[in-house]
mmCIF file with all atom_site columns, C-alpha atoms in Angstrom:
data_model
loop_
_atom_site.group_PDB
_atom_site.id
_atom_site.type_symbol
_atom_site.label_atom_id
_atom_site.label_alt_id
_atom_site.label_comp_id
_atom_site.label_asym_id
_atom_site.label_entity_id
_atom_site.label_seq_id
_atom_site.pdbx_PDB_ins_code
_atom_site.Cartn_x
_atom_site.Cartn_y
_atom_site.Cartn_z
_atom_site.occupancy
_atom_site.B_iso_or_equiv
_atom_site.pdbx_formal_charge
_atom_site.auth_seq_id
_atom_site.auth_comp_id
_atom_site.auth_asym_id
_atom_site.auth_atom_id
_atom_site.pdbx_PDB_model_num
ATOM 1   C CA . UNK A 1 1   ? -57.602 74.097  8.847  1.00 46.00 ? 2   UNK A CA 1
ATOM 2   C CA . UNK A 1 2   ? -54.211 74.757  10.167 1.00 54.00 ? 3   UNK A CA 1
ATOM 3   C CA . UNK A 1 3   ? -52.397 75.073  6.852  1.00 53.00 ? 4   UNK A CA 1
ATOM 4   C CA . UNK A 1 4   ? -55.299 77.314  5.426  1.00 50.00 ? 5   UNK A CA 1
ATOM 5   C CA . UNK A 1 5   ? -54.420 79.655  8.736  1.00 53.00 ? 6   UNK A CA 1
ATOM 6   C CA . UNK A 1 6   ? -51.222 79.606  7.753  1.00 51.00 ? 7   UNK A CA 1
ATOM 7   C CA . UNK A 1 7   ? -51.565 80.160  4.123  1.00 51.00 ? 8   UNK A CA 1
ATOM 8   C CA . UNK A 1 8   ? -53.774 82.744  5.396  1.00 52.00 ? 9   UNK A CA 1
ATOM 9   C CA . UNK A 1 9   ? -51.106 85.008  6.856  1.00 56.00 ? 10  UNK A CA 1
ATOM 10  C CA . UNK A 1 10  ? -49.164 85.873  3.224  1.00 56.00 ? 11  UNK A CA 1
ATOM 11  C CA . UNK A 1 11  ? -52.465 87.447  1.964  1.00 55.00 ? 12  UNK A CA 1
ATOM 12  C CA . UNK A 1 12  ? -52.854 89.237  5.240  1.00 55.00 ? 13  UNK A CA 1
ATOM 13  C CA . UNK A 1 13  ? -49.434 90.759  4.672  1.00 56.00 ? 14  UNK A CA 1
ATOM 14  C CA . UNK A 1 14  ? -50.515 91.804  0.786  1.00 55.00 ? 15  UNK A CA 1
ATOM 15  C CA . UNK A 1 15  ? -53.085 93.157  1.834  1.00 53.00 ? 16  UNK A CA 1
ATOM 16  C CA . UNK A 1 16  ? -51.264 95.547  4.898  1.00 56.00 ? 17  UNK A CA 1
ATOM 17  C CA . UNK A 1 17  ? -48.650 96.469  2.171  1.00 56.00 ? 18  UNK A CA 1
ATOM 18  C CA . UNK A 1 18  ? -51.026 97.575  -0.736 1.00 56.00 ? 19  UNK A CA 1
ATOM 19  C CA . UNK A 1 19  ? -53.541 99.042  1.777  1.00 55.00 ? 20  UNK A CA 1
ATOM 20  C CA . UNK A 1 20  ? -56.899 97.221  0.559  1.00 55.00 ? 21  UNK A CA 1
ATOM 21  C CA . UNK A 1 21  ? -59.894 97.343  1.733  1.00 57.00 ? 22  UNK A CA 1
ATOM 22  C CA . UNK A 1 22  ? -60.384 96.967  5.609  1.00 58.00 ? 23  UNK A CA 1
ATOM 23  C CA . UNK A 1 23  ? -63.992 95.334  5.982  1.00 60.00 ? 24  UNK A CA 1
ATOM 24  C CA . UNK A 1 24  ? -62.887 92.538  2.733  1.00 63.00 ? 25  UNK A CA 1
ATOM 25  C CA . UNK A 1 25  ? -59.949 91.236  5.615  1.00 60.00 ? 26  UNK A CA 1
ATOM 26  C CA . UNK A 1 26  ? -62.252 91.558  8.355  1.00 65.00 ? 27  UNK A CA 1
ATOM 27  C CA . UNK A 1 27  ? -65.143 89.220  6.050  1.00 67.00 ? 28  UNK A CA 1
ATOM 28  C CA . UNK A 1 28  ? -62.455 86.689  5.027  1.00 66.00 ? 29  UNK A CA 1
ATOM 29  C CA . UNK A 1 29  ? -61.418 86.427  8.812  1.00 68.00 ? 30  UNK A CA 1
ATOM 30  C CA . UNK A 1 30  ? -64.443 85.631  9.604  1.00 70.00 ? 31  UNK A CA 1
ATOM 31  C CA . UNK A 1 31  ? -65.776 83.229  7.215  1.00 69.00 ? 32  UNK A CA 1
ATOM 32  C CA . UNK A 1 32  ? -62.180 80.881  8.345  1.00 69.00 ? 33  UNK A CA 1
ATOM 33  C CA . UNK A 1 33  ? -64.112 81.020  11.710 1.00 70.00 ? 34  UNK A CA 1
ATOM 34  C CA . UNK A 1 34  ? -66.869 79.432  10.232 1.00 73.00 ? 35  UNK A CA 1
ATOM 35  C CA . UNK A 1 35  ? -65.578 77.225  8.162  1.00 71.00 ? 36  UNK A CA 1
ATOM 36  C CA . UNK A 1 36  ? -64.117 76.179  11.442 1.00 71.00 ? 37  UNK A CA 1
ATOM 37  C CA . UNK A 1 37  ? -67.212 76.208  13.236 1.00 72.00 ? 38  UNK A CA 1
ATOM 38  C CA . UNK A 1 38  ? -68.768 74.313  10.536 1.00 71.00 ? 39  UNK A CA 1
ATOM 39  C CA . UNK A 1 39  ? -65.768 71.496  10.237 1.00 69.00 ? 40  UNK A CA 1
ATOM 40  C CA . UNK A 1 40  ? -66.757 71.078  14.620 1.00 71.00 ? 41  UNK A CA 1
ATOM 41  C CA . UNK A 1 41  ? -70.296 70.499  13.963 1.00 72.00 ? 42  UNK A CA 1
ATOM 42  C CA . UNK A 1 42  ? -69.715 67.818  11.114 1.00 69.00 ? 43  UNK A CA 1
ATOM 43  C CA . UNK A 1 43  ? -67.988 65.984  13.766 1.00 69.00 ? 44  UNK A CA 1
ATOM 44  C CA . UNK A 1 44  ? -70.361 66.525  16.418 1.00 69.00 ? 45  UNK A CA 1
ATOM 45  C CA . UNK A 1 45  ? -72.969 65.746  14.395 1.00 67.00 ? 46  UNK A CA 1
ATOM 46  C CA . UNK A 1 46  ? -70.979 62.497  12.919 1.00 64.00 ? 47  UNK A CA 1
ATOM 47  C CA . UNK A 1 47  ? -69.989 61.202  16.886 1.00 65.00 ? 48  UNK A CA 1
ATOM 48  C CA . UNK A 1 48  ? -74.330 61.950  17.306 1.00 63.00 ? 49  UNK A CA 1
ATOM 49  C CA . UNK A 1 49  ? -75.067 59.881  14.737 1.00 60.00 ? 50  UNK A CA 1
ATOM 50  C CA . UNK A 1 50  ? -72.620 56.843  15.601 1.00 62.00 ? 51  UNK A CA 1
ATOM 51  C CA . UNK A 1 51  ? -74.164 56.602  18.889 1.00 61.00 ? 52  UNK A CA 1
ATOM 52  C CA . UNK A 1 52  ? -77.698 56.899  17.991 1.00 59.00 ? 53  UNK A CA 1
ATOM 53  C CA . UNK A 1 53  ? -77.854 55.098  14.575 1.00 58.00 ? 54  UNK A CA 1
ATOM 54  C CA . UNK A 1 54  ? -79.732 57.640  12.857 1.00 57.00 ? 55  UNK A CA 1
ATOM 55  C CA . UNK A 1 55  ? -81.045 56.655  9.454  1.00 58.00 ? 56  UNK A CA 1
ATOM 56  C CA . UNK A 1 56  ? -78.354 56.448  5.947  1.00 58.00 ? 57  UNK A CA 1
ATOM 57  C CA . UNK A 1 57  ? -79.682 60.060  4.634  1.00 62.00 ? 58  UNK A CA 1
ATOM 58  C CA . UNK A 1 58  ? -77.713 61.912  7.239  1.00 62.00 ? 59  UNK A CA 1
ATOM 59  C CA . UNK A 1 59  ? -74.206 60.408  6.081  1.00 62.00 ? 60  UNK A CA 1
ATOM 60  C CA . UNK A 1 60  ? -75.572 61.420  2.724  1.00 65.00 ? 61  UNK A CA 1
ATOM 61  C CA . UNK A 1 61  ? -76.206 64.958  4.573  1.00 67.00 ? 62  UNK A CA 1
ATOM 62  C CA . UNK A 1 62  ? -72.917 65.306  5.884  1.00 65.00 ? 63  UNK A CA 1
ATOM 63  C CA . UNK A 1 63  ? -70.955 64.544  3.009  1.00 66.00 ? 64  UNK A CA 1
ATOM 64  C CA . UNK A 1 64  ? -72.431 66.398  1.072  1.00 68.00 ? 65  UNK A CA 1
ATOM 65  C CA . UNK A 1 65  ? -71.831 69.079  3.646  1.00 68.00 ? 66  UNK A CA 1
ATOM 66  C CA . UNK A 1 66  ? -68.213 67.959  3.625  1.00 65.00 ? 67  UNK A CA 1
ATOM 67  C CA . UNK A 1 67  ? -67.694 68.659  -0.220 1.00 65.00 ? 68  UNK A CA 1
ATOM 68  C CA . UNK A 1 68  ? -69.660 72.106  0.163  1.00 68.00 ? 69  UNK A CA 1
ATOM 69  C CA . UNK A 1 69  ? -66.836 72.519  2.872  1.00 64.00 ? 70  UNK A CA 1
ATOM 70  C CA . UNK A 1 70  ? -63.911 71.938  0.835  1.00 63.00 ? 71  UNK A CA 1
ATOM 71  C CA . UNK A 1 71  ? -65.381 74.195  -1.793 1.00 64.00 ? 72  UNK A CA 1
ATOM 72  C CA . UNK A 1 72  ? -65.877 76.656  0.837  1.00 63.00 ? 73  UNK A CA 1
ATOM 73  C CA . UNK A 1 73  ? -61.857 76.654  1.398  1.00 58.00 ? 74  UNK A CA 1
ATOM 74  C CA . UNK A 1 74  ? -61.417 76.444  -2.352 1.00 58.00 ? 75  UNK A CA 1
ATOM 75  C CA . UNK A 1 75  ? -63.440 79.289  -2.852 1.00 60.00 ? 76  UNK A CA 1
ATOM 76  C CA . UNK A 1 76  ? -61.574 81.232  -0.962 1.00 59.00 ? 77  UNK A CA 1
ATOM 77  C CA . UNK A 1 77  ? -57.867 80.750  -1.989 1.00 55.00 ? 78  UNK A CA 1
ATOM 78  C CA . UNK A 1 78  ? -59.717 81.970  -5.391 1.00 56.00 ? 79  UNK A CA 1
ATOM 79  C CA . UNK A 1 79  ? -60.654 85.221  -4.147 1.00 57.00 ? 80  UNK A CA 1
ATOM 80  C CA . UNK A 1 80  ? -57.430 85.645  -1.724 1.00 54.00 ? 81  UNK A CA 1
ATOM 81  C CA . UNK A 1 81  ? -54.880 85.291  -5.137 1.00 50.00 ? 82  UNK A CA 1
ATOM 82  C CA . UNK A 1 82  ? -57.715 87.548  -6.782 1.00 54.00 ? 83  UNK A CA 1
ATOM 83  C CA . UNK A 1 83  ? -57.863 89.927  -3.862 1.00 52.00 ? 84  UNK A CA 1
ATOM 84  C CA . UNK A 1 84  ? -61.113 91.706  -5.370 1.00 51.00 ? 85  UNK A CA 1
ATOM 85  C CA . UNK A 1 85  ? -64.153 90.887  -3.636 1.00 51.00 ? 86  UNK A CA 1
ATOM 86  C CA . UNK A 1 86  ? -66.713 93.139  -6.079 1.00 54.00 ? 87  UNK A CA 1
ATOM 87  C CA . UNK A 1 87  ? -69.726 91.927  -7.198 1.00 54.00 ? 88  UNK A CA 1
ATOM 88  C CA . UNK A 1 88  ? -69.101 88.243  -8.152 1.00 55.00 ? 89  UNK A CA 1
ATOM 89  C CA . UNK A 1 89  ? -67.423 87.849  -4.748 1.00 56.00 ? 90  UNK A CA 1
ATOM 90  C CA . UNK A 1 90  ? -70.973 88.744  -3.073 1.00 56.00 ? 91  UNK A CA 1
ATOM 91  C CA . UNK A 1 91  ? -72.800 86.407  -5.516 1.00 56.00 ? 92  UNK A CA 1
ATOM 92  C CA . UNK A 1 92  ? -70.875 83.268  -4.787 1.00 59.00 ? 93  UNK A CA 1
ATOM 93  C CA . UNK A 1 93  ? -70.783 84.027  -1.614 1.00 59.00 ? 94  UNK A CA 1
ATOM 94  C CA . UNK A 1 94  ? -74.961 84.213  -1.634 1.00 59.00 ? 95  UNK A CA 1
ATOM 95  C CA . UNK A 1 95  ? -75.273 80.924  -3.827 1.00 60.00 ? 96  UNK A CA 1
ATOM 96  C CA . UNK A 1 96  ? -73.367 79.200  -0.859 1.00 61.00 ? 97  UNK A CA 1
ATOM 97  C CA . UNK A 1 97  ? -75.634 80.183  1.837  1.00 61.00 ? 98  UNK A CA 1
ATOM 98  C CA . UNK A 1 98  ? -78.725 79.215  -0.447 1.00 58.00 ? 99  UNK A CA 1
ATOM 99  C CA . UNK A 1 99  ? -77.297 76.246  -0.926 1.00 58.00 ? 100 UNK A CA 1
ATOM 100 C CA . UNK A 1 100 ? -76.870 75.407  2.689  1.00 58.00 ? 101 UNK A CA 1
ATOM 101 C CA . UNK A 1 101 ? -80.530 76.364  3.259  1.00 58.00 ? 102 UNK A CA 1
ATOM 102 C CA . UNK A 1 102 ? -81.449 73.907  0.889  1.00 59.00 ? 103 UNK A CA 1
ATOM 103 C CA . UNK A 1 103 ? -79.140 71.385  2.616  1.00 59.00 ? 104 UNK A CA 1
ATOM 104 C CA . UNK A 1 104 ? -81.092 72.404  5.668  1.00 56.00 ? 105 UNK A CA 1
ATOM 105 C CA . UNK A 1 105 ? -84.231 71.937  3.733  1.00 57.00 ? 106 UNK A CA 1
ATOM 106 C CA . UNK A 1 106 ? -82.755 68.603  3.230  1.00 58.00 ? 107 UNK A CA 1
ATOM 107 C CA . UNK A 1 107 ? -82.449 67.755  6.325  1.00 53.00 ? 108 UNK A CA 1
ATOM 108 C CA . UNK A 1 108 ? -85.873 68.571  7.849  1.00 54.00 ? 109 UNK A CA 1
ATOM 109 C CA . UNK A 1 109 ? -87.197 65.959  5.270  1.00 56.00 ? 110 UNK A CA 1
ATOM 110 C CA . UNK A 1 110 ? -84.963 63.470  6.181  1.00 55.00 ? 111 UNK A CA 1
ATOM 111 C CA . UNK A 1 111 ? -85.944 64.271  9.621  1.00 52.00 ? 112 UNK A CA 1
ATOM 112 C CA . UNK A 1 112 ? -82.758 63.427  11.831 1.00 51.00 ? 113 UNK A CA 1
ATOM 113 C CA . UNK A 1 113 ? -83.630 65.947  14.397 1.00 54.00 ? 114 UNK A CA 1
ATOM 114 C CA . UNK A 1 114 ? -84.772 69.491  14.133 1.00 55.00 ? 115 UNK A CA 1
ATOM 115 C CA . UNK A 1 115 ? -81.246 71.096  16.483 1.00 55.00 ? 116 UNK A CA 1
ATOM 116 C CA . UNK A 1 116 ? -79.204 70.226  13.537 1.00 57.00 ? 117 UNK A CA 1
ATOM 117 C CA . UNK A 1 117 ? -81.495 71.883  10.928 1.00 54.00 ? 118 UNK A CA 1
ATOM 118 C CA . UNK A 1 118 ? -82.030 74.661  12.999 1.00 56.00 ? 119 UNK A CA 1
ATOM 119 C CA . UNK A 1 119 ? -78.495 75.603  13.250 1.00 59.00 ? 120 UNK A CA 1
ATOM 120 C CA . UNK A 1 120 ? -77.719 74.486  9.746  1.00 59.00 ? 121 UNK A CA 1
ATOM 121 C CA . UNK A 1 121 ? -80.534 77.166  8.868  1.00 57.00 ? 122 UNK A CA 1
ATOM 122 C CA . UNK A 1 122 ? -78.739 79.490  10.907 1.00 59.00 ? 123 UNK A CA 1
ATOM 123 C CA . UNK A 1 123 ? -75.746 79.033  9.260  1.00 62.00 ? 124 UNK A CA 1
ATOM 124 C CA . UNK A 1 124 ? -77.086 79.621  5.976  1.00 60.00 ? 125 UNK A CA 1
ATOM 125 C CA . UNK A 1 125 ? -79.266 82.442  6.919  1.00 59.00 ? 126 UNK A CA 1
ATOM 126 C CA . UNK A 1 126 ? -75.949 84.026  8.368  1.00 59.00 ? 127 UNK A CA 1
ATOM 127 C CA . UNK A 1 127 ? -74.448 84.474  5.039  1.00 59.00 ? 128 UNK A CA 1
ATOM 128 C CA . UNK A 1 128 ? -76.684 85.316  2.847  1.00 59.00 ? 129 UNK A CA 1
ATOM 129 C CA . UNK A 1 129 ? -77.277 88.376  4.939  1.00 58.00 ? 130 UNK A CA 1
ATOM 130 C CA . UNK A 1 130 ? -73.063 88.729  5.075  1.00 59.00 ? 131 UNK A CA 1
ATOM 131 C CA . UNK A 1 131 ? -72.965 88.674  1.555  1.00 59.00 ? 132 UNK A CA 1
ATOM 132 C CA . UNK A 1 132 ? -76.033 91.224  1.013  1.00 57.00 ? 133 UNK A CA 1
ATOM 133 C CA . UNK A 1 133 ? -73.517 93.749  3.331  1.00 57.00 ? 134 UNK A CA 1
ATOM 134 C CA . UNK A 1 134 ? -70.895 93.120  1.346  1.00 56.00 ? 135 UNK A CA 1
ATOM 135 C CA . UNK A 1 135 ? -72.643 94.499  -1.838 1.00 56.00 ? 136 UNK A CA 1
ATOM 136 C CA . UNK A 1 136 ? -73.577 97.530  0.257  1.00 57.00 ? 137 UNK A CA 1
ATOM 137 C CA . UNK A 1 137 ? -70.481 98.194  1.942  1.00 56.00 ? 138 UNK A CA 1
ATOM 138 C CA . UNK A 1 138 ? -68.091 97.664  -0.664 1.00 55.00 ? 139 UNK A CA 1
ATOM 139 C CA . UNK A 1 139 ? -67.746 100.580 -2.861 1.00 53.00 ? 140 UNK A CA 1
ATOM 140 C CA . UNK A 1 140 ? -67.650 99.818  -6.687 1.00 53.00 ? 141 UNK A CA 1
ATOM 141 C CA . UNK A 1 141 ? -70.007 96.904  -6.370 1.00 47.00 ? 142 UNK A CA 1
#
């Protein structure tokens, strides 16, 4: 996480110099917070799970959740050298967060606790309404 905050900061500048859109910054910001939010959870959730010996679908859970992450950062460095959110930006961005509802989805059938589908649901939810503002806000999308 610390070397995609720092790889972070030559975009940031690019984006200053050729004057691009504010609320696209703002959005990218923002999703780094989650991604670190998300990274402190898998660990929370991991240190949970060592101490209670929850059943083998939850490791499955959370690595899956894991490679979702890493796409996550992929994902971005994509659209940061592209520096064009438009309409494709948006729906990525909204196959994500269906795709961590499904995870969540996931998780309520393996049943390891409803707090961690709940906020996994949150999560999700989060986006997909993000991404639905980002098609409105945007203009040319």
């Amino acid at each position: 996480m610390r070397l995609l905050t720092v790889y972070l900061r030559f975009p940031a500048l690019y984006l200053r110099i050729t004057g691009f859109h504010l609320r696209f910054f703002i959005y990218l910001r923002i999703r780094v917070l989650y991604l670190r939010l998300l990274t402190a959870y898998l660990r929370i959730s991991a240190l949970y799970l060592r101490i209670t010996g929850f059943h083998l679908r939850i490791f499955i859970y959370l690595r899956l959740l894991t490679v979702y992450l890493r796409i996550s950062v992929s994902y971005l460095r994509f659209f940061y050298l592209l520096a064009n959110p438009g309409i494709l930006f948006a729906i990525i961005d909204c196959l994500f967060a269906i795709s961590g509802t499904l995870f969540a989805i996931f998780i309520l059938l393996a049943n390891p606790g409803i707090l961690f589908a709940i906020i996994d649901c949150l999560f999700a939810n989060f986006w997909i309404l993000f991404a639905t503002f980002i098609l409105l806000a945007i203009p040319g999308t």
